[in-house]
CSV table of C-alpha atoms in Angstrom, one decimal:
chain,number,residue,atom,x,y,z
A,1,UNK,CA,-6.5,10.1,13.8
A,2,UNK,CA,-6.3,6.3,12.7
A,3,UNK,CA,-4.3,6.0,9.4
A,4,UNK,CA,-5.5,3.0,7.0
A,5,UNK,CA,-2.3,2.3,6.0
A,6,UNK,CA,1.1,3.4,7.5
A,7,UNK,CA,4.7,2.0,6.5
A,8,UNK,CA,7.8,1.2,8.7
A,9,UNK,CA,10.9,3.0,8.9
A,10,UNK,CA,12.8,0.1,6.7
A,11,UNK,CA,9.7,0.7,4.1
A,12,UNK,CA,9.6,5.0,4.1
A,13,UNK,CA,13.4,4.6,3.1
A,14,UNK,CA,12.8,2.7,0.6
A,15,UNK,CA,10.1,4.8,-1.0
A,16,UNK,CA,12.7,7.9,-0.6
A,17,UNK,CA,15.6,6.1,-2.3
A,18,UNK,CA,13.3,4.6,-5.4
A,19,UNK,CA,11.6,8.3,-5.3
A,20,UNK,CA,14.9,9.6,-5.2
A,21,UNK,CA,15.9,7.2,-8.5
A,22,UNK,CA,12.8,7.1,-10.5
A,23,UNK,CA,10.9,10.6,-9.4
A,24,UNK,CA,7.6,10.4,-7.2
A,25,UNK,CA,5.7,6.8,-6.9
A,26,UNK,CA,2.5,5.5,-6.3
A,27,UNK,CA,1.4,2.5,-4.7
A,28,UNK,CA,-1.4,-0.2,-5.7
A,29,UNK,CA,-2.3,-3.1,-3.7
A,30,UNK,CA,-2.6,-5.9,-6.0
A,31,UNK,CA,-5.4,-8.2,-5.6
A,32,UNK,CA,-3.9,-11.5,-6.6
A,33,UNK,CA,-2.9,-13.0,-10.0
A,34,UNK,CA,0.6,-12.7,-11.1
A,35,UNK,CA,2.3,-11.0,-8.2
A,36,UNK,CA,0.1,-12.4,-5.0
A,37,UNK,CA,-1.0,-9.7,-2.8
A,38,UNK,CA,2.2,-7.4,-2.7
A,39,UNK,CA,1.7,-3.9,-2.5
A,40,UNK,CA,3.2,-3.0,-6.1
A,41,UNK,CA,5.0,0.7,-6.7
A,42,UNK,CA,5.1,2.7,-9.8
A,43,UNK,CA,6.4,5.3,-10.8
A,44,UNK,CA,3.4,7.9,-10.1
A,45,UNK,CA,1.0,8.4,-13.2
A,46,UNK,CA,2.3,4.8,-14.8
A,47,UNK,CA,-0.8,2.7,-13.8
A,48,UNK,CA,-4.4,3.9,-13.9
A,49,UNK,CA,-6.5,4.6,-11.1
A,50,UNK,CA,-9.8,3.2,-11.9
A,51,UNK,CA,-13.2,4.2,-10.8
A,52,UNK,CA,-13.2,0.9,-8.6
A,53,UNK,CA,-9.5,1.8,-6.9
A,54,UNK,CA,-9.9,3.4,-3.4
A,55,UNK,CA,-7.1,6.0,-2.4
A,56,UNK,CA,-6.0,4.8,1.4
A,57,UNK,CA,-3.7,7.2,2.5
A,58,UNK,CA,-0.1,8.2,1.8
A,59,UNK,CA,3.3,6.7,2.9
A,60,UNK,CA,6.3,8.8,2.9
A,61,UNK,CA,5.1,10.8,-0.1
A,62,UNK,CA,3.9,8.1,-2.0
A,63,UNK,CA,-0.3,8.0,-2.7
A,64,UNK,CA,-1.7,3.9,-1.8
A,65,UNK,CA,-4.1,3.1,-3.5
A,66,UNK,CA,-6.6,-0.6,-3.4
A,67,UNK,CA,-9.4,-2.2,-5.6
A,68,UNK,CA,-12.7,-2.1,-4.2
A,69,UNK,CA,-12.9,-5.8,-4.2
A,70,UNK,CA,-9.7,-5.8,-2.2
A,71,UNK,CA,-10.5,-3.1,0.0
A,72,UNK,CA,-13.6,-5.1,1.3
A,73,UNK,CA,-11.7,-8.1,2.3
A,74,UNK,CA,-9.4,-5.8,4.2
A,75,UNK,CA,-11.1,-2.7,5.4
A,76,UNK,CA,-11.4,-3.8,9.3
A,77,UNK,CA,-7.5,-3.6,9.4
A,78,UNK,CA,-4.4,-1.2,9.4
A,79,UNK,CA,-1.9,-2.0,6.4
A,80,UNK,CA,1.2,-1.8,7.4
A,81,UNK,CA,3.5,-1.6,4.4
A,82,UNK,CA,7.0,-3.6,5.4
A,83,UNK,CA,10.0,-4.5,3.6
A,84,UNK,CA,12.2,-7.8,3.4
A,85,UNK,CA,14.6,-9.4,1.4
A,86,UNK,CA,13.7,-11.2,-1.9
A,87,UNK,CA,12.6,-10.7,-5.1
A,88,UNK,CA,8.9,-9.5,-5.7
A,89,UNK,CA,6.8,-8.3,-8.1
A,90,UNK,CA,8.1,-8.4,-11.6
A,91,UNK,CA,6.9,-4.7,-12.1
A,92,UNK,CA,7.1,-3.0,-9.1
A,93,UNK,CA,9.9,-1.2,-8.9
A,94,UNK,CA,11.8,-2.1,-6.1
A,95,UNK,CA,12.7,-5.3,-7.3
A,96,UNK,CA,16.0,-4.3,-8.6
A,97,UNK,CA,16.9,-3.2,-5.1
A,98,UNK,CA,17.1,-6.8,-3.9
A,99,UNK,CA,14.1,-6.0,-1.4
A,100,UNK,CA,10.1,-6.3,-1.8
A,101,UNK,CA,6.9,-4.4,0.1
A,102,UNK,CA,5.1,-6.6,2.2
A,103,UNK,CA,1.6,-6.0,3.8
A,104,UNK,CA,1.5,-7.1,7.3
A,105,UNK,CA,-2.1,-5.9,8.9
A,106,UNK,CA,-3.8,-5.1,12.3
A,107,UNK,CA,-7.2,-5.5,12.8
A,108,UNK,CA,-9.1,-2.3,13.9
A,109,UNK,CA,-10.6,-1.7,17.5
A,110,UNK,CA,-13.9,-1.1,17.8
A,111,UNK,CA,-12.9,2.9,18.7
A,112,UNK,CA,-10.6,2.8,15.9
A,113,UNK,CA,-13.8,1.1,13.5
A,114,UNK,CA,-16.0,3.9,15.0
A,115,UNK,CA,-13.9,6.4,13.9
A,116,UNK,CA,-13.1,5.6,10.3
A,117,UNK,CA,-17.1,5.0,10.0
A,118,UNK,CA,-17.5,9.1,10.7
A,119,UNK,CA,-14.6,10.0,8.2
């Protein structure tokens, strides 16, 4: 089955490290404003999920959410969560590690879009 969000090996390794240090974590795809459009990593439960947030899937053991407005822009793409060196959002857990999560994407094929519409 086609997944709406996946993670690179580097991202999975960082998620495991953050989980070891902080306990279970979760992600929310930022919509801009202060932290650009970075995926933000929080201790699970620290960010209140609202009615307008959509659960996209799980990367590692971390749930990944996106606001409906952002989802409307990204729904035709698979989000690929990666890691690069540097400082990310000031509220995201990975900042002190000298790393930041980064969202890459690829457009779904027409077959994948059909499959996703039926789920």
